[in-house]
Amino acid sequence: MAKDKKQPRPKAETPKGFRDYFGAEVTERNEMLATIAEVYQAHGFDPLETSAVETVEALGKFLPDVDRPNAGVFAWQEEDDGKWLALRYDMTAPLARVAAQFRNDLPSPYRRYTMGPVWRNEKPGPGRFRQFYQCDADTVGAPSVAADAEICGMLADTLEAVGIPRGDYIVRVNNRKVLNGVMEVAGVLDPTDPEKFEEERGTVLRAIDKFDKFGEEGVRLLMGPGRLDGSGDFTKGAGLSDAQCDTVMGFMAAKRDTGAETCARLRELVAGSALGAEGVEELELIASLLEAQGYGPDRIVIDPSVVRGLGYYTGPVFEAELTFEILDEKGRKRSFGSVAGGGRYDDLVKRFTGQAVPATGVSIGVDRLLAALRAKGRLHGKLPGPVVVTVMDRDRMGDYLAMASELRAAGIRAEVYLGNPKNFGNQLKYADKRESPVAVIQGGDEAERGVVQLKDLILGAKIAQEASLEEWKSQPAQVEVARADLVAEVRALLARYED
Amino acid sequence: MAKDKKQPRPKAETPKGFRDYFGAEVTERNEMLATIAEVYQAHGFDPLETSAVETVEALGKFLPDVDRPNAGVFAWQEEDDGKWLALRYDMTAPLARVAAQFRNDLPSPYRRYTMGPVWRNEKPGPGRFRQFYQCDADTVGAPSVAADAEICGMLADTLEAVGIPRGDYIVRVNNRKVLNGVMEVAGVLDPTDPEKFEEERGTVLRAIDKFDKFGEEGVRLLMGPGRLDGSGDFTKGAGLSDAQCDTVMGFMAAKRDTGAETCARLRELVAGSALGAEGVEELELIASLLEAQGYGPDRIVIDPSVVRGLGYYTGPVFEAELTFEILDEKGRKRSFGSVAGGGRYDDLVKRFTGQAVPATGVSIGVDRLLAALRAKGRLHGKLPGPVVVTVMDRDRMGDYLAMASELRAAGIRAEVYLGNPKNFGNQLKYADKRESPVAVIQGGDEAERGVVQLKDLILGAKIAQEASLEEWKSQPAQVEVARADLVAEVRALLARYED
């Protein structure tokens, strides 16, 4: 048509950093999320789904996350009132908004879970997308660390529910208050002037969060004089003395065989700091609450090396790590690593209301956990292919549709070939592409005789791959059955291949 | 803290036209969508989830939808390359993009379903939101109307699967080609010059789509000289003569008792138009294909009054209407109305590739269908409340957490009260707000004696509402049971109230 020529054709492509999910990628994620929702709900958490769009004001463009203050959002301005709106970049900011907006209606404490996409306006990279799923559970309004303990236990339950066996994961728990106690002992925190040394503490926090990456030496450089990396870039250090660094590193290495021993060691390290002592007490309480519910150190441990990068945590922090080994891109064995993390953040709701509201929560990295389940062979990445009813005679489409209907009524996924039926080979190629287990064939002759042909496509593929001519002959991949027995015969055929 | 004073507090509010979904609003929608997905999948449709963000170029800011060419999207410009991105406003434009982008990998025909939010940058109004769910199924690459018939049948199956009983819905089918045939007969379509009278035809299309609203007289005015509404606004008409209007109105009134009779009447009306005759043939074929699968006129009918507003339909169009009556805002009875619609659109993929790709599909109005299920009493709008373990002694939190754990292990939703336990009345108020069926109570005395108190909150609420003092005495809403029997006793209590 003349009109089409007026403008160039649009490009059929996803925007940079975005992707589409097909077939089992969608269903497997949905199934995993449904399982997680079940565990969360059993624990008394209620679902919440906020809108994807928030006011930039409510999002808080600069949450106290020193690590990424310029974290980009996708934002635009409203035409009528000039207000800036943006896509949410996590689930915590919208929760803080909801907790403030509906504070008179929600139960207190308010346990909620939520799952859905979040958006980051960042430079995309390999495996790094600008839209991805998060799955969070948080408790708002519960000051006691029993709420943190509950979430740690629930996290362990969740991992087992989705298919990570006990022994293949560990939930590590730490407490920012202990870390702050250590900072106080090291002389970079003054309880009478909390803002003093804030920059240094931020640098220390980020440094020790990179322990896995840079090792002890690198972390000491970042806490001390600064670090020059291989490319010649210099990262400014926190300027701590060697003795100060020793104190902090002692904290990182404080883990002992049992939670009680670790806590005892931490108590020594924070001696003299009231905040630190409070933090150790909280850890002891968490450990005892978990024990009371049967979560032993094979599932949840006190581990001072967990700090979590986010600046807004104020108390307990936790992280779930999968401990089984996988091969990385270069074929080297490494442990799978972190799939979830969280902690207590008592100041986020305060932004809106002025009143401090204690809150704690966890966020599961949905894509990481799916990848883990794939690595463990728990997901197959395939939808069950439909039975394909082929079309030999286009005037008898009603008969073919009726066959598919009957199969579906018996719970069997089935469809009629709806392309141009002229070339029968194309129909079988289509059935292959659909990973169809069985093709149903009925020409005019078969229709007259009241029969259909069933082609066993799984067996057919196996024979084509493996079998010798003799075997092929002895195992016919195609059988003729009575039309009236269609459903029963297809069911029998499918039963052969059920796991 | 000093910092908080530097800037005014952000307002805790959802942006205009957006909303949050709580509790059962989330789970009931998810359950309905899961049921729909099951039906779609049984029919051979595969899930697809495209990203929420598309290039404005791919979305096609001006899809051939004459009714709403300025339909707004939420759009913004990329910082690096200046490209405009936008949130998808429906599921059809992204499907067209995917069908073009992955045309070498996807099976052909490609049946896909998708469900998720879409965004419209429109003026919000009561019950009119700028983010809402759509749930679509489409077949791309199937030229035969068997694909349309399949979707109509699947739509009927879907409605029954989610809980709309047969008799409470009707799927109406029409064909744009028949309408165009009528236009040809009426002299506003010239097959040798398809663009001639395009504007008039658009006006006629929009006019007859408003039959329900304006009645025959109003539609005749819109097709003829134009219509002055109550507020004094004048809508320009298509300028058709009375005789031309008669022809079009004859089409609208062509429905007869059976599909065959309706088709016969339509054949008379389009006599002389090749396109019209083709359209009637397609309708006859659809009717016969549906009959072959057992979809009688109690479920799917040929109805010429269905036109669907969208300009891009090129063949069969269909609509599912719920026929049971509800009371509107003013307390008047009216039939519930449309919950889904769709049709054949053969030109959308062509925008990208230049090659025409036949496609047909349906979109279910998720919120409308949920509202219908609520009106039918199929949804209760409530999550099952958790058993609440109260806290009498905060030093024994571990015991309380263990009780909740045990209950959950037995499949009972349970949680421990995590607020300040000081005021026990607040704990019971909390349990009420959570719609908890049972509160578990254990003070120090009970702990020593190895018992717990179970408070039947459902019975308690009933007694408080209805019963006299005597009944209250005879039906104790609180019982003491052995701690060891906690799970069994709670289960027995809950069993009383199971539907």
Short mmCIF file of C-alpha atoms in Angstrom, two decimals, chain A residues 168 322-328 332-337 375-376:
data_model
loop_
_atom_site.label_atom_id
_atom_site.label_comp_id
_atom_site.label_asym_id
_atom_site.label_seq_id
_atom_site.Cartn_x
_atom_site.Cartn_y
_atom_site.Cartn_z
CA ASP A 168 23.45 -26.93 49.61
CA LEU A 322 24.33 -21.60 47.79
CA THR A 323 27.35 -23.69 48.63
CA PHE A 324 27.39 -26.27 45.86
CA GLU A 325 29.94 -25.89 43.13
CA ILE A 326 29.32 -24.98 39.53
CA LEU A 327 31.69 -24.36 36.65
CA ASP A 328 32.11 -20.70 35.73
CA ARG A 332 36.72 -23.35 36.86
CA LYS A 333 34.87 -24.71 39.85
CA ARG A 334 33.40 -22.11 42.16
CA SER A 335 30.64 -22.07 44.74
CA PHE A 336 27.37 -20.75 43.36
CA GLY A 337 27.22 -17.82 45.78
CA ALA A 375 22.29 -25.87 37.61
CA LYS A 376 20.90 -28.44 40.05
#
